[in-house]
Amino acid sequence: MGDKTGGGTLPGHVGIIMDGNGRWARRKGLARTSGHTEGLKTARRIVEAASKRGIRYLTLFVFSTENWRRAAQEVDFIMSLVKQHLTRELDFYRENHIRIRHTGDTDGLAPDIRAEIDQALGDTRNFDGMQVILALNYGGRNAIVRAARRFLRQCGGETADLDEDAITRNLDNPDVPDPDLIIRTAGEFRTSNFLMWEAAYAEYFITDKFWPDFCTEDFDTALAVYAARERRFGAVTR
Ligand code: FPP
């Protein structure tokens, strides 16, 4: 968790809702898929910037449990982009010591994507730099239900033991701290089922820019805005 009490104002964990690929493309008279291609380039630039700034965890909302409602052709395109990225960019992750992780419901993913994710997770397992968590087939409510199911499988239905800590311990990546800062592009004021449990006390930064236009300067602005915020976690401090 980002710590301001010790004088540090850098968020430990940043989550990003990368919105506006489709609108960016439409504005330019291009197919929606071009927006996703550009969006991937932006993601790579921001991953690199975040790692250089010293961010420890970066969660990218790549594909939600609701995104299956899109045209099959668009869904296939996004999945193929993810696959391509994981196969082609391993050197990039290696050079920057970045560890790749996944959050989301693996059951709903095609076997080839699952295999690619497993490979990337294994290949980067020992990298000790920033951790990039790809939220793919991810929904916050779905994640909470899966955590509760894990708990019930282990504990045989002892509901009295089901507390907040039990849910947290049974999330996909229980060692990953809660996000401190969530960035959303394309000017939407919605959480869209992103990190519902973990973002209870996250600070939000929303920009009108479409994701393909989001640049490292915008990322730095988000970090500066975060640094100026006072986080009280429900307490009274003055
Ligand atoms: C939202 O734009 C964006 C997505 C559905 C995700 C696509 C993300 C990428 C291609 C980047 C993947 C990154 C990595 C590192 C694998 P939208 O289509 O909802 O935009 P709209 O609201 O304008 O239609």
Short mmCIF file of C-alpha atoms and ligand atoms in Angstrom, two decimals:
data_model
loop_
_atom_site.label_atom_id
_atom_site.label_comp_id
_atom_site.label_asym_id
_atom_site.label_seq_id
_atom_site.Cartn_x
_atom_site.Cartn_y
_atom_site.Cartn_z
CA MET A 1 0.00 0.00 0.00
CA GLY A 2 1.27 3.51 -0.77
CA ASP A 3 2.50 5.06 2.42
CA LYS A 4 2.25 8.76 3.04
CA THR A 5 2.97 8.62 6.72
CA GLY A 6 6.62 7.86 6.06
CA GLY A 7 6.91 10.74 3.62
CA GLY A 8 6.52 8.55 0.53
CA THR A 9 3.83 9.73 -1.82
CA LEU A 10 4.21 7.23 -4.62
CA PRO A 11 1.29 4.80 -4.87
CA GLY A 12 2.45 1.25 -4.29
CA HIS A 13 -0.29 -0.19 -6.47
CA VAL A 14 -1.92 1.55 -9.43
CA GLY A 15 -4.93 0.13 -11.29
CA ILE A 16 -5.94 1.39 -14.73
CA ILE A 17 -9.30 1.19 -16.49
CA MET A 18 -8.09 1.63 -20.06
CA ASP A 19 -11.23 3.07 -21.63
CA GLY A 20 -11.92 4.79 -24.94
CA ASN A 21 -10.18 2.64 -27.54
CA GLY A 22 -13.36 2.31 -29.58
CA ARG A 23 -14.24 6.01 -29.42
CA TRP A 24 -10.67 6.96 -30.33
CA ALA A 25 -10.94 4.81 -33.45
CA ARG A 26 -14.41 6.06 -34.39
CA ARG A 27 -13.26 9.69 -34.13
CA LYS A 28 -10.59 8.89 -36.69
CA GLY A 29 -12.95 6.96 -38.95
CA LEU A 30 -11.13 3.70 -38.16
CA ALA A 31 -12.34 0.27 -37.11
CA ARG A 32 -12.66 -0.29 -33.34
CA THR A 33 -9.89 -2.87 -33.59
CA SER A 34 -7.40 -0.11 -34.57
CA GLY A 35 -8.21 1.51 -31.24
CA HIS A 36 -7.23 -1.68 -29.43
CA THR A 37 -3.99 -1.94 -31.41
CA GLU A 38 -3.10 1.61 -30.35
CA GLY A 39 -4.32 0.87 -26.83
CA LEU A 40 -1.84 -1.94 -26.53
CA LYS A 41 1.00 0.39 -27.55
CA THR A 42 -0.12 2.82 -24.84
CA ALA A 43 -0.22 -0.01 -22.30
CA ARG A 44 3.36 -0.94 -23.10
CA ARG A 45 4.52 2.69 -22.73
CA ILE A 46 2.73 3.10 -19.41
CA VAL A 47 4.04 -0.23 -18.07
CA GLU A 48 7.56 0.97 -18.83
CA ALA A 49 6.95 4.40 -17.28
CA ALA A 50 5.37 2.93 -14.16
CA SER A 51 8.28 0.56 -13.70
CA LYS A 52 10.78 3.40 -14.10
CA ARG A 53 8.90 5.56 -11.58
CA GLY A 54 9.17 2.77 -8.98
CA ILE A 55 5.55 1.60 -8.89
CA ARG A 56 5.49 -1.89 -7.34
CA TYR A 57 2.17 -3.21 -8.74
CA LEU A 58 0.22 -2.18 -11.82
CA THR A 59 -3.14 -3.79 -12.59
CA LEU A 60 -4.45 -3.31 -16.13
CA PHE A 61 -8.13 -3.92 -16.86
CA VAL A 62 -7.71 -5.72 -20.18
CA PHE A 63 -10.99 -7.62 -20.59
CA SER A 64 -13.97 -7.80 -18.28
CA THR A 65 -16.44 -10.60 -17.64
CA GLU A 66 -18.97 -8.29 -19.35
CA ASN A 67 -16.84 -7.68 -22.47
CA TRP A 68 -18.02 -11.02 -23.95
CA ARG A 69 -21.14 -9.11 -24.97
CA ARG A 70 -19.15 -7.45 -27.76
CA ALA A 71 -19.07 -8.70 -31.35
CA ALA A 72 -17.19 -12.01 -31.59
CA GLN A 73 -14.78 -10.50 -34.07
CA GLU A 74 -13.77 -7.75 -31.60
CA VAL A 75 -13.42 -10.24 -28.75
CA ASP A 76 -11.22 -12.49 -30.90
CA PHE A 77 -9.13 -9.50 -31.89
CA ILE A 78 -8.50 -8.42 -28.27
CA MET A 79 -7.61 -12.00 -27.28
CA SER A 80 -5.19 -12.32 -30.19
CA LEU A 81 -3.57 -8.98 -29.24
CA VAL A 82 -3.04 -10.23 -25.69
CA LYS A 83 -1.57 -13.48 -26.97
CA GLN A 84 0.75 -11.69 -29.37
CA HIS A 85 1.84 -9.32 -26.65
CA LEU A 86 2.69 -12.14 -24.25
CA THR A 87 4.69 -14.06 -26.87
CA ARG A 88 6.52 -11.12 -28.44
CA GLU A 89 7.28 -8.90 -25.47
CA LEU A 90 9.01 -11.30 -23.13
CA ASP A 91 12.36 -9.57 -23.74
CA PHE A 92 10.79 -6.27 -22.70
CA TYR A 93 9.60 -7.80 -19.42
CA ARG A 94 12.94 -9.52 -18.89
CA GLU A 95 14.97 -6.34 -19.48
CA ASN A 96 12.82 -4.45 -16.99
CA HIS A 97 12.63 -7.35 -14.48
CA ILE A 98 8.83 -7.10 -14.61
CA ARG A 99 6.79 -10.01 -13.34
CA ILE A 100 3.51 -10.78 -15.12
CA ARG A 101 0.51 -12.00 -13.15
CA HIS A 102 -3.12 -12.62 -13.90
CA THR A 103 -6.38 -11.94 -12.15
CA GLY A 104 -9.74 -13.10 -13.42
CA ASP A 105 -11.75 -16.22 -14.10
CA THR A 106 -9.50 -18.63 -15.97
CA ASP A 107 -12.42 -21.02 -16.53
CA GLY A 108 -13.91 -18.70 -19.14
CA LEU A 109 -10.70 -18.30 -21.13
CA ALA A 110 -9.83 -20.30 -24.25
CA PRO A 111 -7.15 -22.98 -23.67
CA ASP A 112 -4.60 -21.24 -25.94
CA ILE A 113 -4.87 -17.97 -23.98
CA ARG A 114 -4.66 -19.84 -20.69
CA ALA A 115 -1.54 -21.61 -21.89
CA GLU A 116 0.04 -18.31 -22.98
CA ILE A 117 -0.75 -16.71 -19.62
CA ASP A 118 0.66 -19.71 -17.72
CA GLN A 119 3.81 -19.54 -19.84
CA ALA A 120 4.24 -15.78 -19.18
CA LEU A 121 3.60 -16.25 -15.45
CA GLY A 122 6.20 -19.01 -15.30
CA ASP A 123 8.78 -17.18 -17.42
CA THR A 124 8.63 -14.03 -15.29
CA ARG A 125 8.02 -15.67 -11.91
CA ASN A 126 11.43 -14.75 -10.48
CA PHE A 127 11.61 -11.16 -11.72
CA ASP A 128 11.81 -8.86 -8.74
CA GLY A 129 10.82 -5.54 -10.32
CA MET A 130 7.31 -4.23 -10.80
CA GLN A 131 4.46 -6.71 -11.03
CA VAL A 132 1.98 -6.22 -13.86
CA ILE A 133 -1.34 -7.86 -13.11
CA LEU A 134 -3.41 -8.47 -16.24
CA ALA A 135 -7.11 -8.43 -15.39
CA LEU A 136 -8.44 -10.69 -18.13
CA ASN A 137 -11.93 -12.12 -17.98
CA TYR A 138 -12.06 -10.16 -14.77
CA GLY A 139 -15.10 -8.92 -12.86
CA GLY A 140 -14.97 -7.64 -9.30
CA ARG A 141 -18.15 -9.40 -8.22
CA ASN A 142 -17.04 -12.60 -9.90
CA ALA A 143 -13.70 -12.35 -8.04
CA ILE A 144 -15.47 -11.99 -4.69
CA VAL A 145 -17.73 -14.99 -5.42
CA ARG A 146 -14.70 -17.10 -6.42
CA ALA A 147 -12.91 -16.05 -3.23
CA ALA A 148 -15.94 -17.06 -1.14
CA ARG A 149 -16.12 -20.40 -2.93
CA ARG A 150 -12.42 -21.06 -2.27
CA PHE A 151 -13.00 -20.32 1.37
CA LEU A 152 -16.01 -22.65 1.56
CA ARG A 153 -14.12 -25.46 -0.18
CA GLN A 154 -11.33 -25.18 2.38
CA CYS A 155 -13.41 -24.63 5.48
CA GLY A 156 -16.39 -26.83 4.76
CA GLY A 157 -18.95 -24.09 5.14
CA GLU A 158 -18.05 -22.64 8.54
CA THR A 159 -19.81 -19.34 7.91
CA ALA A 160 -18.76 -17.88 11.27
CA ASP A 161 -15.16 -17.88 10.00
CA LEU A 162 -16.07 -15.99 6.85
CA ASP A 163 -14.87 -12.47 7.57
CA GLU A 164 -13.23 -9.73 5.51
CA ASP A 165 -9.80 -11.19 6.01
CA ALA A 166 -11.00 -14.59 4.73
CA ILE A 167 -12.19 -13.03 1.48
CA THR A 168 -8.93 -11.11 1.05
CA ARG A 169 -6.88 -14.26 1.69
CA ASN A 170 -8.81 -16.13 -0.98
CA LEU A 171 -8.59 -13.61 -3.81
CA ASP A 172 -6.60 -14.58 -6.93
CA ASN A 173 -3.43 -12.83 -5.69
CA PRO A 174 -3.75 -12.47 -1.93
CA ASP A 175 -0.21 -11.13 -1.57
CA VAL A 176 -0.91 -8.13 -3.81
CA PRO A 177 -1.79 -5.07 -1.69
CA ASP A 178 -4.93 -3.03 -2.31
CA PRO A 179 -4.68 -0.43 -5.07
CA ASP A 180 -3.85 3.07 -3.87
CA LEU A 181 -4.69 4.84 -7.09
CA ILE A 182 -7.10 3.95 -9.89
CA ILE A 183 -6.81 5.79 -13.18
CA ARG A 184 -9.71 5.80 -15.62
CA THR A 185 -9.54 7.26 -19.10
CA ALA A 186 -12.28 8.46 -21.49
CA GLY A 187 -14.06 10.56 -18.89
CA GLU A 188 -16.39 7.95 -17.44
CA PHE A 189 -17.21 8.20 -13.74
CA ARG A 190 -17.82 4.51 -13.14
CA THR A 191 -15.97 1.72 -11.38
CA SER A 192 -17.20 -0.85 -13.95
CA ASN A 193 -16.75 -3.80 -11.61
CA PHE A 194 -12.98 -3.22 -11.35
CA LEU A 195 -11.30 -4.36 -8.12
CA MET A 196 -14.60 -4.00 -6.22
CA TRP A 197 -13.21 -5.50 -3.04
CA GLU A 198 -9.69 -4.13 -3.13
CA ALA A 199 -10.49 -0.55 -4.16
CA ALA A 200 -12.49 0.28 -1.03
CA TYR A 201 -10.11 3.11 -0.18
CA ALA A 202 -8.44 3.76 -3.51
CA GLU A 203 -8.08 7.29 -4.83
CA TYR A 204 -9.50 7.83 -8.32
CA PHE A 205 -8.01 9.89 -11.12
CA ILE A 206 -10.25 10.37 -14.15
CA THR A 207 -9.16 11.99 -17.38
CA ASP A 208 -11.15 12.79 -20.53
CA LYS A 209 -8.37 11.46 -22.72
CA PHE A 210 -9.06 8.27 -24.64
CA TRP A 211 -6.68 5.47 -23.66
CA PRO A 212 -4.67 5.47 -26.95
CA ASP A 213 -3.89 9.19 -26.32
CA PHE A 214 -2.90 8.70 -22.67
CA CYS A 215 0.82 9.42 -22.38
CA THR A 216 3.54 9.27 -19.74
CA GLU A 217 2.96 12.96 -18.90
CA ASP A 218 -0.66 12.10 -18.09
CA PHE A 219 0.53 9.24 -15.92
CA ASP A 220 2.85 11.64 -14.09
CA THR A 221 -0.06 14.06 -13.61
CA ALA A 222 -2.08 11.25 -12.02
CA LEU A 223 0.82 10.49 -9.67
CA ALA A 224 1.12 14.17 -8.74
CA VAL A 225 -2.63 14.46 -8.07
CA TYR A 226 -2.44 11.34 -5.92
CA ALA A 227 0.53 12.76 -3.98
CA ALA A 228 -1.51 15.85 -3.12
CA ARG A 229 -4.49 13.88 -1.80
CA GLU A 230 -5.04 13.35 1.89
CA ARG A 231 -5.96 9.75 2.63
CA ARG A 232 -7.86 9.21 5.84
CA PHE A 233 -9.14 5.64 5.50
CA GLY A 234 -12.28 6.64 7.35
CA ALA A 235 -10.49 8.34 10.23
CA VAL A 236 -10.56 11.99 11.25
CA THR A 237 -7.17 13.64 10.98
CA ARG A 238 -7.90 17.28 11.72
C1 FPP B 1 -11.69 -0.27 -23.60
O1 FPP B 1 -11.95 0.47 -24.75
C2 FPP B 1 -10.55 -1.14 -23.68
C3 FPP B 1 -10.60 -2.53 -23.68
C4 FPP B 1 -11.81 -3.32 -23.79
C5 FPP B 1 -9.39 -3.29 -23.45
C6 FPP B 1 -8.46 -3.40 -24.60
C7 FPP B 1 -7.12 -3.26 -24.04
C8 FPP B 1 -6.00 -3.42 -24.74
C9 FPP B 1 -6.03 -3.79 -26.17
C10 FPP B 1 -4.68 -3.28 -24.07
C11 FPP B 1 -4.20 -4.64 -23.62
C12 FPP B 1 -2.99 -4.52 -22.79
C13 FPP B 1 -2.14 -5.52 -22.48
C14 FPP B 1 -0.91 -5.21 -21.71
C15 FPP B 1 -2.34 -6.92 -22.90
P1 FPP B 1 -13.43 0.39 -25.33
O2 FPP B 1 -13.39 -0.52 -26.51
O3 FPP B 1 -14.38 -0.01 -24.27
O4 FPP B 1 -13.66 1.86 -25.74
P2 FPP B 1 -15.06 2.57 -25.98
O5 FPP B 1 -15.71 2.68 -24.62
O6 FPP B 1 -14.67 3.88 -26.54
O7 FPP B 1 -15.85 1.73 -26.94
#
